[in-house]
Short mmCIF file of C-alpha atoms in Angstrom, two decimals:
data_model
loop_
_atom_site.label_atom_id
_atom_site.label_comp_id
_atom_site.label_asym_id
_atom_site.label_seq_id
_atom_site.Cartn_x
_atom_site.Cartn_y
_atom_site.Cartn_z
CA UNK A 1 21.36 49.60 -2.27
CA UNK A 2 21.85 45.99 -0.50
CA UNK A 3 19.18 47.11 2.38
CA UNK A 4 16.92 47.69 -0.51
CA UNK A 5 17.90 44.43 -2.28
CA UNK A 6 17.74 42.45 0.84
CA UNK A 7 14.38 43.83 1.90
CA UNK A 8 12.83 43.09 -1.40
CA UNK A 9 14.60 39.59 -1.04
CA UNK A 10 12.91 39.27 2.24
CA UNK A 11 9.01 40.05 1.35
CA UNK A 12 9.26 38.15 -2.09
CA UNK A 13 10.24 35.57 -0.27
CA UNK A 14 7.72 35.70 2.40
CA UNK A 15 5.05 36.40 -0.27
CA UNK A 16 6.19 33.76 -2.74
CA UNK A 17 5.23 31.25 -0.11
CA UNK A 18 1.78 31.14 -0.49
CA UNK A 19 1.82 31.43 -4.18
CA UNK A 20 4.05 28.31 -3.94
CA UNK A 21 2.15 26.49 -1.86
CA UNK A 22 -1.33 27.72 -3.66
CA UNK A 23 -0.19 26.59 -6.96
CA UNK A 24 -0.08 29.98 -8.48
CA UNK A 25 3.76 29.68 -9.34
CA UNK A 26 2.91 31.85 -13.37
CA UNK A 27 1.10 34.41 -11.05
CA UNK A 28 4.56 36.47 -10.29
CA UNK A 29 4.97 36.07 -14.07
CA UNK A 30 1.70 37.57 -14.92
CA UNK A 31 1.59 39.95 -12.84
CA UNK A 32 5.01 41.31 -13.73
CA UNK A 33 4.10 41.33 -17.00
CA UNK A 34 0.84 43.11 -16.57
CA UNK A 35 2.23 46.13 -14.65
CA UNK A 36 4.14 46.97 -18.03
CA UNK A 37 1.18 48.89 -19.67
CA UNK A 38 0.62 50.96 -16.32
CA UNK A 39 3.90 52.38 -16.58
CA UNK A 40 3.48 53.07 -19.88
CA UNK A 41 0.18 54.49 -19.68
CA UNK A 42 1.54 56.42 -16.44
CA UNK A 43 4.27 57.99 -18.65
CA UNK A 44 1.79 59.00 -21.37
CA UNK A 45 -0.62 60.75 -18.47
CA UNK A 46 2.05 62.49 -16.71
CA UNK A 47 4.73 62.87 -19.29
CA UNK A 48 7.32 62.25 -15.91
CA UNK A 49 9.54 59.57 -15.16
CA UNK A 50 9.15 59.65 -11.35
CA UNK A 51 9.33 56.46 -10.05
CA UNK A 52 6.50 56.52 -7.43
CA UNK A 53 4.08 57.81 -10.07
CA UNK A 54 5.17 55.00 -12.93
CA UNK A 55 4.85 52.18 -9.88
CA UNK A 56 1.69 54.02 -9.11
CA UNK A 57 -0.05 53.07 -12.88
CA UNK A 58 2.15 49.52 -12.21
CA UNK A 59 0.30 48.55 -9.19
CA UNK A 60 -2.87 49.79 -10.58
CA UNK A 61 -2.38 47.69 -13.88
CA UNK A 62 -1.09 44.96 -11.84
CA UNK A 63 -4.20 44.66 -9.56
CA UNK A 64 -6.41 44.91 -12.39
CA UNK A 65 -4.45 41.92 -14.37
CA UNK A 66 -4.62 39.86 -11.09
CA UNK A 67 -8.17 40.28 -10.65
CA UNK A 68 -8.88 39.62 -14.11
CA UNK A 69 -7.16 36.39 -13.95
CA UNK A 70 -9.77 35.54 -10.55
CA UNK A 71 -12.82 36.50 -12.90
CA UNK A 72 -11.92 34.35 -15.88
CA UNK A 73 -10.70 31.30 -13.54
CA UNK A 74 -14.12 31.82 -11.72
CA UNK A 75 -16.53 32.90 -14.64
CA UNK A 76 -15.30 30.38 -17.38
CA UNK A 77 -14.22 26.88 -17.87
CA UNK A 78 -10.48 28.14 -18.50
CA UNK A 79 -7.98 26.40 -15.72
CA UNK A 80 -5.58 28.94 -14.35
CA UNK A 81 -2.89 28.56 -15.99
CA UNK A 82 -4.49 29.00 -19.34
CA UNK A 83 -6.07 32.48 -17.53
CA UNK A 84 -2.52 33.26 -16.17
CA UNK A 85 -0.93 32.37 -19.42
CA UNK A 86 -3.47 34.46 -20.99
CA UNK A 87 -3.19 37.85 -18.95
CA UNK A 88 0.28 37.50 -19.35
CA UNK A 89 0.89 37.58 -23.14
CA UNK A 90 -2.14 40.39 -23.46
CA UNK A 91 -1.04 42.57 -21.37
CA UNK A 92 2.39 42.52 -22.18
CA UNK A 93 1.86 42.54 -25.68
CA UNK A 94 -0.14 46.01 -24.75
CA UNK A 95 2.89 47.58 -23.06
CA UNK A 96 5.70 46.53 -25.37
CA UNK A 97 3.07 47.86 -27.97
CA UNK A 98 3.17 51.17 -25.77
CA UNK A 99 6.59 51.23 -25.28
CA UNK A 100 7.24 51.08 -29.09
CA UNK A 101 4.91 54.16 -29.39
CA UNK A 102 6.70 56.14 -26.45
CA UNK A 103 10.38 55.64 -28.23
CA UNK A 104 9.18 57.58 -31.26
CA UNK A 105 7.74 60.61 -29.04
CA UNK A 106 10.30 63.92 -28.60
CA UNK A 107 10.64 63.03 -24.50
CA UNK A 108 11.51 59.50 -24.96
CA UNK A 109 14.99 59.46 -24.06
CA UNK A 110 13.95 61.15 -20.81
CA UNK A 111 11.32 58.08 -19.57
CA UNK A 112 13.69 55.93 -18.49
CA UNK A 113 11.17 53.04 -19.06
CA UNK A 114 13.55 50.86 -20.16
CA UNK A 115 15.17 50.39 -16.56
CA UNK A 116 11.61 48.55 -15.66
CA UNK A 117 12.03 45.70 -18.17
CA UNK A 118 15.39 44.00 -16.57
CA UNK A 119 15.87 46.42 -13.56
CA UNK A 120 18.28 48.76 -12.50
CA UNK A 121 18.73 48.69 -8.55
CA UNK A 122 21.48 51.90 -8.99
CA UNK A 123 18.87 54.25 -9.42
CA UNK A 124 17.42 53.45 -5.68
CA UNK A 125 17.14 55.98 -3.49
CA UNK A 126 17.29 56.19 0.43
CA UNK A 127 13.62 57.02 0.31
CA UNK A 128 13.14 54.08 -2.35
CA UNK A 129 14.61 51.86 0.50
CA UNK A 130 12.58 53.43 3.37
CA UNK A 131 9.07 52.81 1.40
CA UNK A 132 10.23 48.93 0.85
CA UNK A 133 10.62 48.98 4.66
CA UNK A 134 7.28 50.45 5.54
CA UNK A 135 5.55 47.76 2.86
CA UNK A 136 7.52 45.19 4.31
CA UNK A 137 6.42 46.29 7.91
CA UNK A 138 3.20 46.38 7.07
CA UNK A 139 3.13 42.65 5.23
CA UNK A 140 4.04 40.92 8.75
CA UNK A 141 1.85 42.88 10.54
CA UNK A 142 -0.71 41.85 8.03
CA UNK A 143 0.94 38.13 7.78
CA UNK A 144 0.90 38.13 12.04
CA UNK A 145 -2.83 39.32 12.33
CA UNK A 146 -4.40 37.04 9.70
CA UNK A 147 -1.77 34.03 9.73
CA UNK A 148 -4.51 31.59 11.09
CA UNK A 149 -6.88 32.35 8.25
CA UNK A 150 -4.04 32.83 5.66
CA UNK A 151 -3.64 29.27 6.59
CA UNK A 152 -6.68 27.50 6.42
CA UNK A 153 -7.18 28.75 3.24
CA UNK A 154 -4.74 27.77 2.01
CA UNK A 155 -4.72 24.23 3.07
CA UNK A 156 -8.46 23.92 3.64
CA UNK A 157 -10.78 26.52 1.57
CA UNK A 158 -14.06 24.91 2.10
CA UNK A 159 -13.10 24.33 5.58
CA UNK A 160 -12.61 27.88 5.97
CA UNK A 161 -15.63 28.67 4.81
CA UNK A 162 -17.80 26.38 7.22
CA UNK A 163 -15.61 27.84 10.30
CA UNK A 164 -17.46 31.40 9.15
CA UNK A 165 -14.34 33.23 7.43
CA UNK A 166 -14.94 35.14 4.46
CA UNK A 167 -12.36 33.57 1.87
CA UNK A 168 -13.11 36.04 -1.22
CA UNK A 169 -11.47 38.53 1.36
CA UNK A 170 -8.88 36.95 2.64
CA UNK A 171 -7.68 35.80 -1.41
CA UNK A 172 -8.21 39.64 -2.09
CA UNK A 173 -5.56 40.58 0.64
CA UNK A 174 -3.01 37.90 -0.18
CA UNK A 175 -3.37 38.09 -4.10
CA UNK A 176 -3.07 42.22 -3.06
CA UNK A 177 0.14 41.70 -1.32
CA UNK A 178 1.56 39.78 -3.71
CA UNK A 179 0.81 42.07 -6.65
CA UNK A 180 2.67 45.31 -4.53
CA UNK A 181 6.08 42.81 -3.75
CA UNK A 182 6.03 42.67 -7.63
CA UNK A 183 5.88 46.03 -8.21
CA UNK A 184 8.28 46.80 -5.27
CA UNK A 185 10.56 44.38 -7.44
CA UNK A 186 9.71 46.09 -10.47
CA UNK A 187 12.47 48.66 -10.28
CA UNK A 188 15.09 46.61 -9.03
CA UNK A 189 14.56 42.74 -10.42
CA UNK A 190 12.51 44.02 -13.83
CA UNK A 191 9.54 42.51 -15.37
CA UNK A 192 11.15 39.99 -17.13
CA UNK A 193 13.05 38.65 -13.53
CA UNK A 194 10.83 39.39 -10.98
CA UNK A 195 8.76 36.34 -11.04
CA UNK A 196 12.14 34.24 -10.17
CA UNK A 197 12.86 36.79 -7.36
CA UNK A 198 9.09 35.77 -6.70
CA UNK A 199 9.36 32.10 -6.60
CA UNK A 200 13.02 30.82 -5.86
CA UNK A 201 13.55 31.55 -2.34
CA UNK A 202 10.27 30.20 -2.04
CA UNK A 203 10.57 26.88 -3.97
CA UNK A 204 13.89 26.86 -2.00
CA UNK A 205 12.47 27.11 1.37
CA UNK A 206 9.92 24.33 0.29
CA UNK A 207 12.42 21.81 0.42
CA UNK A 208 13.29 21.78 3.90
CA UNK A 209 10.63 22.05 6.34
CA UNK A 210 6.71 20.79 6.02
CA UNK A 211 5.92 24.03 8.34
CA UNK A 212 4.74 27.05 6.74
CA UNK A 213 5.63 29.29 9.68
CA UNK A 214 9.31 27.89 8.87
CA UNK A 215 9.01 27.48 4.99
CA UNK A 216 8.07 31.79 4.81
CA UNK A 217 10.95 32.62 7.37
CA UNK A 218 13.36 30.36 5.38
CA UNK A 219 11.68 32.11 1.84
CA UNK A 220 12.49 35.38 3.67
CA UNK A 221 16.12 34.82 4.66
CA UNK A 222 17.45 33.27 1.27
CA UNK A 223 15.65 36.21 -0.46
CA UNK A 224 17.47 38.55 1.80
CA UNK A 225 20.69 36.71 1.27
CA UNK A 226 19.92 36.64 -2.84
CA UNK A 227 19.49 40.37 -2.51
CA UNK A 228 22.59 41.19 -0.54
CA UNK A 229 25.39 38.71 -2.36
CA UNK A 230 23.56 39.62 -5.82
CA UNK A 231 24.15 43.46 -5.31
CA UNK A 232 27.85 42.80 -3.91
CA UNK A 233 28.93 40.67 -6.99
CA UNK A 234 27.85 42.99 -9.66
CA UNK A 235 28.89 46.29 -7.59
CA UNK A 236 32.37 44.68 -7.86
CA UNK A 237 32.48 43.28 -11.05
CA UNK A 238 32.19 45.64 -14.82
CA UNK A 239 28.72 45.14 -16.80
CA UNK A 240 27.02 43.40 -14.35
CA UNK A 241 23.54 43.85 -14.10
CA UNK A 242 22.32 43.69 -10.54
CA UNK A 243 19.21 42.21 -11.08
CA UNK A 244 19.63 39.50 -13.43
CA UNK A 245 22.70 38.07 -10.39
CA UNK A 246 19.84 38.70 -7.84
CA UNK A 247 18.21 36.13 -9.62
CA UNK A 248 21.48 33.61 -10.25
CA UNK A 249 22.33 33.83 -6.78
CA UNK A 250 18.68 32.78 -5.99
CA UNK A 251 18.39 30.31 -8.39
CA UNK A 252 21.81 28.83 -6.62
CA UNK A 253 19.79 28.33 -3.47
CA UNK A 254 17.30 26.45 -4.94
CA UNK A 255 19.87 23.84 -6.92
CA UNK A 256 21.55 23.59 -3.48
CA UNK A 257 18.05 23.02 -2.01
CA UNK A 258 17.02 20.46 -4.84
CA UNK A 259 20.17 18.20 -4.26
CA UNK A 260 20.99 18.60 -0.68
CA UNK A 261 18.04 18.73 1.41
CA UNK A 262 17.76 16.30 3.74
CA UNK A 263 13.81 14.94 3.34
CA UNK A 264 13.58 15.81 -0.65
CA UNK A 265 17.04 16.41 -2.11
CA UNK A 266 18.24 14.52 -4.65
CA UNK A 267 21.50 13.20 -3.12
CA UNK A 268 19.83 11.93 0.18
CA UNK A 269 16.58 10.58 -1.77
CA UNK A 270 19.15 8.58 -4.24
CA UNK A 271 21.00 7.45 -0.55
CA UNK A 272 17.60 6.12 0.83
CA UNK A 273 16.79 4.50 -2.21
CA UNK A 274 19.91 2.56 -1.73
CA UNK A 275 19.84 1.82 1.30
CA UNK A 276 16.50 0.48 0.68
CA UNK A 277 17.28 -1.74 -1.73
CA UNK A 278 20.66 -3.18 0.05
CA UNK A 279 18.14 -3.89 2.76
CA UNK A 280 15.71 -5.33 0.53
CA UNK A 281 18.82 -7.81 -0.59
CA UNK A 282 19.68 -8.71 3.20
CA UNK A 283 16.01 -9.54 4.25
CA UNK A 284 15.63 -11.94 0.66
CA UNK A 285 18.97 -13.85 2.00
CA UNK A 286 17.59 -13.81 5.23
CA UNK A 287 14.17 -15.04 4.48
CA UNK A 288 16.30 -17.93 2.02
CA UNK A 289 18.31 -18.99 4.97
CA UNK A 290 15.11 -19.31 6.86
CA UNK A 291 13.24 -21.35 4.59
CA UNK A 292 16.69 -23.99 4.90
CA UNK A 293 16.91 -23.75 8.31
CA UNK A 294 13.28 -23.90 10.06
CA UNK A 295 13.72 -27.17 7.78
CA UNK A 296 16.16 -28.77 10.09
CA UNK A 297 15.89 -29.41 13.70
CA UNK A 298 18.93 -27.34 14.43
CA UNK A 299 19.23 -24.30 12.95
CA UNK A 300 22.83 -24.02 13.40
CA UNK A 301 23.02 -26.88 10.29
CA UNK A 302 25.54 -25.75 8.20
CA UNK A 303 25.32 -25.25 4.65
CA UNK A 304 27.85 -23.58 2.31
CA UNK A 305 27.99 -20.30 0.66
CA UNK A 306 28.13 -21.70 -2.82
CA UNK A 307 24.48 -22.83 -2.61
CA UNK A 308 23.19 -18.97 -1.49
CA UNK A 309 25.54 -17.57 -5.04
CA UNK A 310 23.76 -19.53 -7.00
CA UNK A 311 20.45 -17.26 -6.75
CA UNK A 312 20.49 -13.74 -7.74
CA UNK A 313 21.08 -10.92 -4.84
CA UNK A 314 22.70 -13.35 -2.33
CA UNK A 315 25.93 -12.04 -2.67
CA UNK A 316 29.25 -12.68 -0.28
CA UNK A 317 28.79 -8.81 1.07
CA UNK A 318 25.32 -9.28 1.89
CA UNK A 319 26.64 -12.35 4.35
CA UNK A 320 29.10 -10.31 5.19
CA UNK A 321 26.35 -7.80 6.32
CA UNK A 322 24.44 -10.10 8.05
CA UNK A 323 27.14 -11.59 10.14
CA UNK A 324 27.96 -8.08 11.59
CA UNK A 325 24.44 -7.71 12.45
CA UNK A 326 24.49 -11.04 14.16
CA UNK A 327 21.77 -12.78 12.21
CA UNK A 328 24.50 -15.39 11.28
CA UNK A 329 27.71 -16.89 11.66
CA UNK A 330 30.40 -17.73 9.13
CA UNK A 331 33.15 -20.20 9.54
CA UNK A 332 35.32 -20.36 6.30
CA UNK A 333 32.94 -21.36 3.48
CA UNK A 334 30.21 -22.45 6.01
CA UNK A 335 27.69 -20.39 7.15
CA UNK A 336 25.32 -21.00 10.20
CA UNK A 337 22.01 -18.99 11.23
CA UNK A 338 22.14 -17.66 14.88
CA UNK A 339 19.20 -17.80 17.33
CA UNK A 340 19.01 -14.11 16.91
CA UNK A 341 18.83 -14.29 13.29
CA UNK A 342 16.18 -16.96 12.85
CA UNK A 343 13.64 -14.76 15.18
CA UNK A 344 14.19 -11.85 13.55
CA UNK A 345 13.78 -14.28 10.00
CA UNK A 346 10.38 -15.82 11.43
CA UNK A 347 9.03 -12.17 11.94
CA UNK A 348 9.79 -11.21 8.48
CA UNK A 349 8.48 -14.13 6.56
CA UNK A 350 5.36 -13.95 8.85
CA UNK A 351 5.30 -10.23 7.80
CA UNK A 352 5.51 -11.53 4.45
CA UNK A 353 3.02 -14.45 4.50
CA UNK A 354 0.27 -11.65 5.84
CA UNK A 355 0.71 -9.34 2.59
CA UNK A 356 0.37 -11.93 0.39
CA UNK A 357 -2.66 -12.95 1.80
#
């Protein structure tokens, strides 16, 4: 059960990257939702609850709802999230509608429909496991064949299209991929969680590399990781749904992401941003010393710290600062600029002078 877990962490992951990155982040949402009347429908054909034949009318319903979405973003005025937002709530509505029928029929207790809605990863099987591999196989192939043009479009659409490559087809194959992770997940996450197992390893992976080559191997391996530690915390803890910790464990990654990456995280943008503005408070004492001292024939005239406290942001630490840089000297309550210092001043306020003109 964790192989299965950690391969469906894996390509979710890798997948979720591009609908990240393309702006598409309802589209594991929709799509989710829009394999529920397949099953139904599958279940109503075929009166069996065999897995393979229920993901079957899924990824059939699924493909149909993601395609829909493409004709009414491309056919109407409607943005696409009012198209996503749109398939979504239809469709579902359709299979809970279904669903509702199916509980009142003599077989019902035998569908075992319900294990689609939140997920139930006990009921995979080895072969279950062994299909996910194959898909997954086949993905990188796919993802290693196509990765330049998977690339430009998504960056550079219209640039793709002038270099000759035919970008309906190439948005067919990656919407098409995305559509069978979901319903890969279907089983496992449910349709309710699987656009989180879609998305958070992704939106994870997003904040710590500007590469895509690095930002879908990253998506992969936190997926993987999601999948494993999810499936080892409820298989040792009572009434623990697997699926629904899947998702807590992923959604841990991205909090950890959000806060401690180094180029976007919270904690290291709020660091910068102090930094910043303790430099900003050096260079205005600086450029204040240097409009006393280019004044005075010798810029080692001393003046005292009382006169710098009486403006706002010259503060004793900030000389304190700026005598362990060197930019000045302090003798008791006296304070004297350094060659050094007054350069390093003139550059600045020239700096300065240019903006403002």
């Amino acid at each position: 059960m964790s192989l299965g877990t950690a391969i469906l962490g894996a390509i979710c992951g890798m997948l979720g990257s591009f609908a990240v990155l393309r702006k598409q982040s309802l589209l594991g949402d929709a799509i989710s939702h829009a394999a529920l009347p397949g099953i139904a429908i599958s279940f109503l054909i075929t009166g069996t609850k065999e897995t393979n034949v229920l993901l079957l009318g899924a990824l059939i319903s699924g493909l149909i709802g993601a395609f829909w979405i493409r004709g009414i973003v491309k056919k109407t005025h409607l943005k696409t999230d009012t198209a996503l937002g749109l398939i979504l709530s239809v469709f579902f509505g359709f299979g809970m509608m279904l669903l509702t029928y199916i509980q009142k029929l003599p077989n019902s207790n035998q569908s075992g429909l319900e294990k689609f809605l939140f997920g139930q990863a006990a009921t995979l099987l080895a072969r279950d496991v062994w299909f996910m591999a194959i898909v997954t196989g086949v993905c990188v192939v796919v993802l290693l064949l196509f990765w330049k043009e998977f690339k430009i479009l998504l960056f550079d659409a219209d640039y793709a299209k002038t270099l000759g490559f035919d970008t309906k087809k190439i948005d067919v194959l990656i919407t098409s991929f995305i559509v069978i992770a979901i319903i890969l997940g279907l089983q496992t996450v449910g349709v309710v969680l699987m656009s989180a197992m879609l998305l958070a390893p992704a939106a994870a992976a997003r904040q710590w590399t500007n590469s895509l080559s690095v930002m879908v191997i990253l998506a992969a391996v936190f997926g993987a990781i999601s999948g494993v530690m999810g499936t080892a915390i409820s298989a040792n803890q009572n009434n623990l749904s697997t699926g629904p910790v899947i998702v807590l464990v992923a959604a841990i990654f991205v909090i950890f992401s959000f806060i401690f990456s180094p180029s976007r995280g919270l904690l290291f943008r709020q660091i910068r941003f102090i930094q910043n503005r303790n430099n900003l408070k050096l260079h205005k004492t600086l450029a204040f010393m240097f409009d006393i001292a280019k004044n005075h024939k010798d810029i080692s005239h001393p003046h005292t710290i009382k006169i710098l406290n009486n403006f706002q942001g010259f503060t004793r630490r900030s000389l304190s600062k700026l005598e362990q840089k060197e930019y000045i000297r302090i003798n008791g309550r006296m304070w004297s600029m350094t060659e050094k210092g007054y350069h390093f001043a003139a550059n600045l306020y020239n700096q300065q002078v240019a903006k403002d003109d």
